[in-house]
Amino acid sequence: MEGHQHIALNGFMGVGKTSIGKQLALQMHRPFIDTDEEISSQMIMPITDIFSIHGESFFRELEEKTVITACNQQQRAILSLGGGAFLSEKARAHCFAHTFVVSLHMSFEKWYARMTPFMDSRPLLQQKTLFELRNLYEERQLIYRDCHFQLCVDELTINEAVMEIGRAYE
Ligand code: S3P
């Protein structure tokens, strides 16, 4: 995949973009950039506070800028995108031009079982019914389908996922 300087991991909240991305970065000797972490340190507050104090559209504007800046950086990196990054057409197009876009997929059942204890850590998952969570999950699958490589992580360990991504990128 020459021409794509970075690898960007996309997918629904909690599918493992950060843990897989960190491991991939270690193995490929590349810097790791988590767009949520960048936004959080820029604002000096957690993502949940940015949503509750400034609102989602403020967060989305920052997210778009952060994704574009990460794509434009010189050194080849591993990027972990927030699950809603591709809601911005501009951020999506920029990622496609500069990164090898990997979508991590997890079945709803597996995801729900895994995320149940952590729902409060994501503003969009807080106090949602099972029906609402499933709707959000389904709606989002459309933006994750758009990628260079899709990997189902249901049955994979972090290391197995890293190996698969490395192979697809070569
Ligand atoms: C969001 C995903 C989160 C974070 C924010 C919104 C989304 O990132 O950016 O809570 O809209 O899917 P993770 O996918 O890293 O959890």
XYZ file of N, CA, C and O and ligand atoms in Angstrom:
696
model
N 0.837 -1.207 0.000
C 0.000 0.000 0.000
C 0.870 1.255 0.000
O 0.685 2.147 0.817
N 1.844 1.327 -0.895
C 2.681 2.524 -0.970
C 1.801 3.728 -1.263
O 0.807 3.624 -1.965
N 2.162 4.862 -0.733
C 1.367 6.061 -0.983
C 0.529 6.403 0.230
O 0.203 7.550 0.445
N 0.177 5.387 1.015
C -0.549 5.682 2.245
C 0.455 5.721 3.362
O 0.929 4.690 3.812
N 0.740 6.943 3.800
C 1.815 7.000 4.792
C 1.405 6.512 6.181
O 2.184 5.916 6.880
N 0.166 6.766 6.550
C -0.260 6.362 7.894
C -1.222 5.174 7.810
O -1.761 4.885 6.754
N -1.453 4.564 8.967
C -2.539 3.577 9.066
C -3.544 4.180 10.046
O -3.166 4.607 11.154
N -4.814 4.244 9.646
C -5.842 4.783 10.540
C -6.801 3.666 10.926
O -7.295 2.932 10.056
N -7.043 3.525 12.216
C -7.994 2.514 12.687
C -9.327 3.181 12.976
O -9.401 4.160 13.722
N -10.360 2.633 12.363
C -11.692 3.193 12.531
C -12.605 2.092 13.076
O -12.252 0.903 13.051
N -13.778 2.463 13.530
C -14.725 1.467 14.041
C -15.490 2.005 15.233
O -15.164 3.086 15.755
N -16.492 1.254 15.648
C -17.382 1.682 16.725
C -16.621 1.801 18.053
O -15.604 1.125 18.259
N -17.160 2.648 18.936
C -16.571 2.827 20.264
C -16.337 1.475 20.951
O -17.247 0.640 20.956
N -15.161 1.300 21.494
C -14.913 0.109 22.299
C -14.584 -1.168 21.536
O -14.539 -2.239 22.133
N -14.313 -1.083 20.235
C -13.975 -2.331 19.520
C -12.499 -2.681 19.649
O -12.081 -3.762 19.239
N -11.708 -1.746 20.200
C -10.287 -2.063 20.432
C -9.313 -1.257 19.587
O -8.145 -1.628 19.471
N -9.763 -0.134 19.024
C -8.872 0.673 18.167
C -7.623 1.110 18.927
O -6.521 1.046 18.401
N -7.801 1.553 20.169
C -6.657 2.060 20.929
C -5.695 0.939 21.311
O -4.484 1.052 21.076
N -6.209 -0.160 21.852
C -5.275 -1.234 22.266
C -4.582 -1.861 21.063
O -3.374 -2.121 21.099
N -5.323 -2.076 19.986
C -4.704 -2.668 18.786
C -3.735 -1.654 18.163
O -2.616 -1.997 17.768
N -4.145 -0.385 18.126
C -3.310 0.666 17.540
C -1.984 0.821 18.273
O -0.935 0.952 17.649
N -2.034 0.788 19.607
C -0.798 0.939 20.397
C 0.178 -0.197 20.108
O 1.376 0.010 19.955
N -0.358 -1.399 20.042
C 0.474 -2.578 19.781
C 1.052 -2.546 18.361
O 2.209 -2.861 18.139
N 0.216 -2.131 17.421
C 0.655 -2.014 16.025
C 1.789 -0.984 15.915
O 2.784 -1.210 15.214
N 1.628 0.132 16.623
C 2.635 1.198 16.598
C 3.975 0.687 17.164
O 5.035 0.939 16.603
N 3.880 -0.085 18.245
C 5.092 -0.652 18.853
C 5.808 -1.549 17.851
O 7.010 -1.447 17.650
N 5.036 -2.439 17.238
C 5.637 -3.402 16.306
C 6.194 -2.748 15.053
O 7.157 -3.226 14.485
N 5.544 -1.674 14.604
C 6.007 -1.035 13.367
C 6.961 0.121 13.649
O 7.402 0.802 12.717
N 7.274 0.340 14.931
C 8.159 1.441 15.344
C 7.662 2.768 14.814
O 8.411 3.540 14.206
N 6.396 2.987 15.007
C 5.806 4.257 14.566
C 5.147 4.952 15.749
O 4.721 4.288 16.691
N 5.021 6.273 15.674
C 4.285 6.956 16.744
C 2.803 6.596 16.704
O 2.265 6.276 15.634
N 2.162 6.632 17.860
C 0.736 6.329 17.966
C -0.018 7.613 18.288
O 0.345 8.327 19.229
N -1.039 7.906 17.509
C -1.841 9.119 17.764
C -3.300 8.723 17.933
O -3.902 8.121 17.035
N -3.850 9.033 19.111
C -5.253 8.752 19.381
C -5.971 10.099 19.299
O -5.667 10.999 20.087
N -6.883 10.258 18.343
C -7.470 11.599 18.141
C -8.244 12.057 19.374
O -8.202 13.232 19.718
N -8.908 11.132 20.078
C -9.608 11.522 21.312
C -8.636 12.077 22.357
O -8.922 13.057 23.024
N -7.492 11.405 22.470
C -6.493 11.872 23.453
C -5.952 13.242 23.089
O -5.719 14.087 23.956
N -5.743 13.452 21.785
C -5.245 14.758 21.321
C -6.237 15.858 21.691
O -5.863 16.914 22.189
N -7.526 15.571 21.444
C -8.570 16.568 21.714
C -8.667 16.837 23.211
O -8.731 17.973 23.665
N -8.632 15.747 23.960
C -8.739 15.842 25.396
C -7.580 16.652 25.994
O -7.780 17.486 26.873
N -6.349 16.423 25.497
C -5.224 17.165 26.087
C -5.228 18.605 25.607
O -4.842 19.505 26.359
N -5.703 18.835 24.405
C -5.805 20.214 23.923
C -6.805 21.017 24.773
O -6.573 22.167 25.109
N -7.907 20.369 25.129
C -8.961 21.052 25.894
C -8.750 20.936 27.412
O -9.489 21.523 28.204
N -7.760 20.130 27.775
C -7.482 19.818 29.184
C -8.745 19.372 29.929
O -9.033 19.797 31.041
N -9.496 18.485 29.299
C -10.660 17.887 29.972
C -11.054 16.593 29.254
O -10.750 16.425 28.069
N -11.686 15.671 29.987
C -12.098 14.429 29.332
C -13.181 14.669 28.260
O -13.897 15.671 28.324
N -13.281 13.724 27.316
C -14.249 13.842 26.205
C -15.681 14.015 26.746
O -16.451 14.808 26.208
N -16.010 13.285 27.826
C -17.377 13.395 28.377
C -17.670 14.841 28.802
O -18.771 15.338 28.589
N -16.670 15.542 29.375
C -16.871 16.938 29.777
C -16.979 17.860 28.557
O -17.753 18.814 28.563
N -16.212 17.563 27.525
C -16.298 18.409 26.314
C -17.730 18.324 25.762
O -18.338 19.335 25.418
N -18.289 17.111 25.728
C -19.670 16.939 25.245
C -20.656 17.677 26.149
O -21.529 18.375 25.666
N -20.500 17.507 27.485
C -21.525 18.087 28.351
C -21.387 19.598 28.499
O -22.382 20.303 28.611
N -20.165 20.113 28.436
C -19.978 21.562 28.602
C -20.143 22.313 27.264
O -20.834 23.316 27.187
N -19.495 21.787 26.223
C -19.476 22.525 24.945
C -20.426 21.972 23.886
O -20.665 22.619 22.875
N -20.880 20.744 24.066
C -21.816 20.151 23.103
C -21.124 19.322 22.038
O -19.921 19.454 21.798
N -21.912 18.470 21.384
C -21.335 17.548 20.399
C -20.783 18.266 19.164
O -19.727 17.898 18.653
N -21.479 19.306 18.673
C -20.995 19.918 17.423
C -19.646 20.614 17.632
O -18.798 20.599 16.732
N -19.423 21.161 18.817
C -18.117 21.754 19.141
C -17.047 20.650 19.081
O -15.985 20.825 18.494
N -17.380 19.495 19.696
C -16.442 18.363 19.677
C -16.150 17.927 18.242
O -15.009 17.674 17.868
N -17.214 17.845 17.411
C -17.027 17.374 16.027
C -16.117 18.302 15.220
O -15.339 17.851 14.396
N -16.240 19.615 15.479
C -15.367 20.577 14.771
C -13.914 20.349 15.156
O -13.028 20.318 14.307
N -13.694 20.167 16.459
C -12.328 19.904 16.941
C -11.808 18.582 16.380
O -10.645 18.460 16.007
N -12.698 17.607 16.338
C -12.319 16.272 15.860
C -11.893 16.345 14.389
O -10.876 15.766 14.000
N -12.655 17.073 13.587
C -12.314 17.206 12.165
C -10.916 17.805 12.007
O -10.081 17.285 11.268
N -10.662 18.892 12.746
C -9.344 19.557 12.664
C -8.233 18.615 13.120
O -7.172 18.539 12.515
N -8.501 17.884 14.206
C -7.480 17.002 14.775
C -7.140 15.862 13.813
O -5.971 15.504 13.638
N -8.167 15.303 13.169
C -7.934 14.200 12.221
C -7.111 14.709 11.036
O -6.137 14.065 10.617
N -7.466 15.875 10.529
C -6.744 16.432 9.372
C -5.289 16.736 9.740
O -4.366 16.387 8.995
N -5.075 17.312 10.923
C -3.702 17.605 11.364
C -2.906 16.308 11.497
O -1.747 16.230 11.074
N -3.519 15.287 12.062
C -2.815 14.000 12.239
C -2.446 13.413 10.873
O -1.340 12.907 10.684
N -3.355 13.481 9.913
C -3.078 12.954 8.564
C -1.948 13.715 7.887
O -1.216 13.161 7.076
N -1.832 15.003 8.196
C -0.841 15.842 7.520
C 0.551 15.748 8.119
O 1.484 16.312 7.563
N 0.671 15.088 9.268
C 2.002 15.080 9.878
C 2.965 14.211 9.070
O 2.566 13.237 8.438
N 4.236 14.633 9.087
C 5.267 14.039 8.238
C 5.586 12.585 8.563
O 5.615 11.738 7.682
N 5.838 12.340 9.855
C 6.279 11.006 10.241
C 5.142 9.990 10.108
O 4.012 10.264 10.555
N 5.434 8.849 9.518
C 4.389 7.838 9.327
C 3.921 7.314 10.684
O 4.719 6.864 11.499
N 2.619 7.371 10.896
C 2.086 7.063 12.223
C 0.930 6.072 12.163
O 0.429 5.733 11.083
N 0.549 5.600 13.343
C -0.667 4.799 13.487
C -1.687 5.706 14.160
O -1.424 6.241 15.243
N -2.835 5.894 13.522
C -3.866 6.770 14.081
C -5.039 5.937 14.576
O -5.484 5.014 13.895
N -5.524 6.294 15.755
C -6.766 5.689 16.229
C -7.819 6.796 16.177
O -7.685 7.820 16.847
N -8.833 6.592 15.339
C -9.861 7.622 15.145
C -10.997 7.426 16.133
O -11.357 6.294 16.454
N -11.592 8.541 16.572
C -12.813 8.424 17.361
C -13.876 7.799 16.452
O -13.861 8.018 15.232
N -14.770 7.027 17.044
C -15.759 6.288 16.252
C -16.659 7.134 15.365
O -17.281 6.617 14.447
N -16.709 8.459 15.643
C -17.579 9.310 14.831
C -16.796 10.184 13.858
O -17.366 11.064 13.211
N -15.494 9.948 13.722
C -14.641 10.824 12.907
C -15.130 10.938 11.458
O -15.078 12.014 10.858
N -15.648 9.848 10.912
C -16.057 9.858 9.502
C -17.454 10.452 9.302
O -17.975 10.455 8.191
N -18.041 10.981 10.382
C -19.292 11.725 10.204
C -18.958 13.008 9.442
O -19.823 13.609 8.813
N -17.689 13.419 9.519
C -17.227 14.570 8.741
C -16.713 14.073 7.390
O -15.735 13.318 7.328
N -17.350 14.531 6.328
C -16.948 14.137 4.972
C -15.523 14.616 4.674
O -14.741 13.922 4.022
N -15.195 15.802 5.215
C -13.861 16.371 4.992
C -12.787 15.490 5.660
O -11.751 15.199 5.049
N -13.046 15.073 6.893
C -12.087 14.229 7.613
C -11.969 12.870 6.908
O -10.880 12.320 6.755
N -13.104 12.350 6.469
C -13.122 11.056 5.779
C -12.261 11.126 4.507
O -11.413 10.273 4.263
N -12.490 12.171 3.688
C -11.760 12.315 2.425
C -10.261 12.469 2.702
O -9.427 11.884 1.997
N -9.924 13.219 3.725
C -8.526 13.437 4.078
C -7.861 12.123 4.497
O -6.744 11.824 4.109
N -8.573 11.353 5.286
C -8.038 10.055 5.718
C -7.819 9.152 4.513
O -6.793 8.479 4.416
N -8.793 9.134 3.612
C -8.654 8.266 2.445
C -7.470 8.647 1.571
O -6.834 7.786 0.976
N -7.177 9.943 1.518
C -6.067 10.394 0.683
C -4.711 10.092 1.325
O -3.723 9.884 0.625
N -4.661 10.078 2.640
C -3.345 10.001 3.309
C -3.112 8.769 4.161
O -2.013 8.584 4.674
N -4.137 7.973 4.379
C -3.928 6.825 5.272
C -4.522 5.545 4.677
O -5.397 5.591 3.818
N -3.998 4.446 5.167
C -4.582 3.140 4.860
C -5.658 2.948 5.932
O -5.340 2.816 7.123
N -6.923 2.996 5.513
C -8.020 3.001 6.485
C -8.459 1.571 6.819
O -8.887 0.811 5.936
N -8.315 1.222 8.083
C -8.703 -0.116 8.543
C -9.941 0.020 9.429
O -9.935 0.781 10.400
N -10.996 -0.704 9.101
C -12.186 -0.705 9.957
C -12.192 -1.965 10.795
O -12.135 -3.072 10.255
N -12.262 -1.766 12.098
C -12.349 -2.930 12.990
C -13.830 -3.194 13.234
O -14.569 -2.283 13.613
N -14.243 -4.405 12.991
C -15.656 -4.746 13.144
C -15.852 -5.737 14.283
O -15.067 -6.672 14.449
N -16.912 -5.483 15.060
C -17.266 -6.434 16.127
C -18.772 -6.612 16.081
O -19.506 -5.630 15.864
N -19.248 -7.850 16.261
C -20.700 -8.078 16.226
C -21.343 -7.349 17.403
O -20.697 -7.133 18.436
N -22.616 -6.974 17.259
C -23.284 -6.212 18.323
C -23.281 -7.001 19.633
O -23.025 -6.445 20.700
N -23.550 -8.291 19.558
C -23.654 -9.127 20.765
C -22.335 -9.122 21.546
O -22.298 -8.940 22.751
N -21.266 -9.336 20.803
C -19.935 -9.367 21.419
C -19.613 -7.979 22.013
O -19.121 -7.852 23.131
N -19.907 -6.952 21.220
C -19.620 -5.583 21.633
C -20.383 -5.238 22.908
O -19.824 -4.691 23.849
N -21.679 -5.603 22.939
C -22.525 -5.249 24.075
C -22.021 -5.920 25.354
O -21.912 -5.297 26.409
N -21.682 -7.202 25.232
C -21.191 -7.943 26.394
C -19.904 -7.310 26.916
O -19.687 -7.173 28.116
N -19.055 -6.877 25.999
C -17.769 -6.312 26.371
C -17.893 -4.892 26.929
O -17.180 -4.505 27.853
N -18.816 -4.107 26.376
C -18.904 -2.685 26.739
C -19.796 -2.391 27.937
O -19.718 -1.283 28.498
N -20.666 -3.344 28.305
C -21.640 -3.066 29.370
C -21.047 -2.322 30.581
O -21.608 -1.318 30.999
N -19.895 -2.749 31.118
C -19.387 -2.024 32.299
C -18.844 -0.627 31.986
O -18.575 0.141 32.902
N -18.664 -0.326 30.710
C -17.986 0.937 30.358
C -18.879 1.956 29.656
O -18.385 2.931 29.100
N -20.192 1.730 29.668
C -21.092 2.609 28.917
C -20.952 4.074 29.338
O -21.065 4.974 28.519
N -20.677 4.319 30.633
C -20.601 5.700 31.108
C -19.373 6.452 30.611
O -19.304 7.670 30.700
N -18.393 5.700 30.096
C -17.162 6.355 29.654
C -17.329 7.041 28.291
O -16.453 7.765 27.860
N -18.424 6.784 27.591
C -18.658 7.405 26.283
C -19.963 8.197 26.330
O -21.030 7.622 26.576
N -19.899 9.514 26.064
C -21.112 10.340 26.178
C -22.280 9.827 25.339
O -23.428 9.929 25.765
N -21.982 9.246 24.181
C -23.085 8.813 23.311
C -23.719 7.491 23.751
O -24.736 7.071 23.206
N -23.113 6.832 24.736
C -23.649 5.536 25.185
C -24.361 5.650 26.530
O -25.060 4.728 26.954
N -24.171 6.810 27.171
C -24.735 6.976 28.519
C -26.258 6.940 28.496
O -26.881 7.585 27.649
N -26.826 6.188 29.442
C -28.277 6.114 29.649
C -29.071 5.780 28.385
O -30.144 6.321 28.147
N -28.513 4.898 27.573
C -29.214 4.477 26.361
C -29.873 3.119 26.602
O -29.324 2.271 27.314
N -31.041 2.923 25.983
C -31.677 1.608 26.062
C -30.951 0.677 25.092
O -30.229 1.139 24.192
N -31.210 -0.601 25.236
C -30.599 -1.582 24.342
C -31.009 -1.284 22.894
O -30.207 -1.374 21.962
N -32.277 -0.903 22.729
C -32.807 -0.579 21.405
C -32.042 0.605 20.788
O -31.626 0.561 19.622
N -31.812 1.641 21.588
C -31.096 2.825 21.084
C -29.636 2.493 20.750
O -29.095 2.979 19.759
N -29.035 1.656 21.587
C -27.639 1.274 21.332
C -27.527 0.506 20.025
O -26.641 0.741 19.213
N -28.487 -0.406 19.822
C -28.438 -1.207 18.597
C -28.644 -0.320 17.363
O -28.000 -0.492 16.339
N -29.548 0.660 17.494
C -29.793 1.580 16.381
C -28.543 2.378 16.029
O -28.196 2.514 14.854
N -27.866 2.892 17.063
C -26.650 3.675 16.824
C -25.586 2.785 16.170
O -24.930 3.178 15.207
N -25.469 1.574 16.694
C -24.500 0.615 16.149
C -24.776 0.363 14.658
O -23.877 0.429 13.834
N -26.053 0.095 14.334
C -26.427 -0.214 12.937
C -26.169 0.984 12.029
O -25.621 0.839 10.944
N -26.564 2.141 12.501
C -26.407 3.381 11.729
C -24.928 3.612 11.398
O -24.575 3.968 10.283
N -24.087 3.366 12.372
C -22.653 3.613 12.203
C -21.966 2.620 11.265
O -20.928 2.934 10.693
N -22.549 1.430 11.119
C -21.878 0.443 10.278
C -21.697 0.974 8.850
O -20.763 0.615 8.154
N -22.582 1.877 8.436
C -22.492 2.445 7.088
C -21.186 3.226 6.908
O -20.544 3.124 5.862
N -20.792 3.994 7.940
C -19.547 4.776 7.769
C -18.292 3.920 7.967
O -17.224 4.278 7.526
N -18.442 2.789 8.640
C -17.259 1.940 8.831
C -17.016 1.026 7.621
O -15.919 0.504 7.439
N -18.054 0.856 6.822
C -17.922 0.006 5.639
C -16.930 0.603 4.648
O -16.311 -0.089 3.848
N -16.823 1.927 4.703
C -15.955 2.671 3.809
C -14.509 2.569 4.304
O -14.132 3.272 5.246
N -13.722 1.672 3.727
C -12.353 1.474 4.235
C -11.505 0.768 3.189
O -12.027 0.291 2.184
N -10.208 0.691 3.438
C -9.336 -0.096 2.561
C -9.304 -1.551 2.992
O -9.049 -2.454 2.209
N -9.511 -1.764 4.284
C -9.434 -3.133 4.809
C -10.350 -3.255 6.019
O -10.274 -2.431 6.938
N -11.215 -4.265 6.001
C -12.090 -4.464 7.158
C -11.683 -5.746 7.880
O -11.445 -6.772 7.241
N -11.596 -5.661 9.188
C -11.181 -6.825 9.971
C -12.191 -7.096 11.075
O -12.485 -6.221 11.890
N -12.720 -8.319 11.099
C -13.628 -8.690 12.175
C -12.781 -9.169 13.354
O -11.985 -10.099 13.229
N -12.929 -8.502 14.495
C -12.074 -8.807 15.644
C -12.780 -9.671 16.694
O -12.239 -9.891 17.780
N -13.961 -10.164 16.356
C -14.741 -10.976 17.306
C -13.913 -12.082 17.960
O -13.994 -12.301 19.158
N -13.150 -12.790 17.142
C -12.421 -13.958 17.661
C -10.914 -13.728 17.707
O -10.159 -14.685 17.813
N -10.470 -12.497 17.579
C -9.017 -12.258 17.495
C -8.442 -11.672 18.776
O -9.074 -10.842 19.433
N -7.220 -12.087 19.104
C -6.497 -11.426 20.194
C -5.908 -10.134 19.610
O -5.900 -9.959 18.379
N -5.381 -9.283 20.475
C -4.771 -8.038 19.993
C -3.624 -8.362 19.030
O -3.528 -7.802 17.946
N -2.785 -9.318 19.413
C -1.641 -9.656 18.557
C -2.062 -10.222 17.213
O -1.448 -9.931 16.188
N -3.115 -11.034 17.212
C -3.606 -11.577 15.931
C -4.127 -10.453 15.037
O -3.877 -10.437 13.831
N -4.840 -9.517 15.636
C -5.371 -8.389 14.858
C -4.215 -7.571 14.270
O -4.243 -7.189 13.093
N -3.187 -7.344 15.077
C -2.015 -6.588 14.623
C -1.358 -7.285 13.431
O -1.006 -6.660 12.427
N -1.237 -8.608 13.525
C -0.624 -9.363 12.428
C -1.434 -9.238 11.137
O -0.893 -9.054 10.053
N -2.753 -9.351 11.270
C -3.635 -9.257 10.085
C -3.523 -7.884 9.425
O -3.501 -7.770 8.206
N -3.478 -6.856 10.250
C -3.409 -5.490 9.694
C -2.053 -5.293 9.002
O -1.980 -4.767 7.890
N -0.993 -5.767 9.650
C 0.347 -5.663 9.076
C 0.403 -6.352 7.715
O 0.937 -5.812 6.741
N -0.202 -7.524 7.625
C -0.224 -8.289 6.374
C -0.995 -7.537 5.283
O -0.574 -7.461 4.143
N -2.140 -6.983 5.654
C -2.968 -6.287 4.664
C -2.298 -5.012 4.157
O -2.489 -4.605 3.019
N -1.493 -4.413 5.001
C -0.850 -3.136 4.676
C 0.372 -3.318 3.773
O 0.721 -2.440 2.999
N 1.012 -4.463 3.884
C 2.266 -4.712 3.152
C 2.133 -4.507 1.642
O 1.143 -4.903 1.055
C -17.499 8.771 19.547
C -16.465 7.912 19.829
C -15.499 8.147 20.904
C -15.334 9.651 21.150
C -16.661 10.277 21.408
C -17.657 10.073 20.266
C -18.459 8.430 18.474
O -14.229 7.594 20.566
O -14.716 10.261 20.044
O -17.154 9.743 22.605
O -19.223 9.309 18.037
O -18.458 7.269 18.010
P -13.916 5.998 20.606
O -14.453 5.416 19.353
O -12.427 5.953 20.659
O -14.563 5.473 21.815
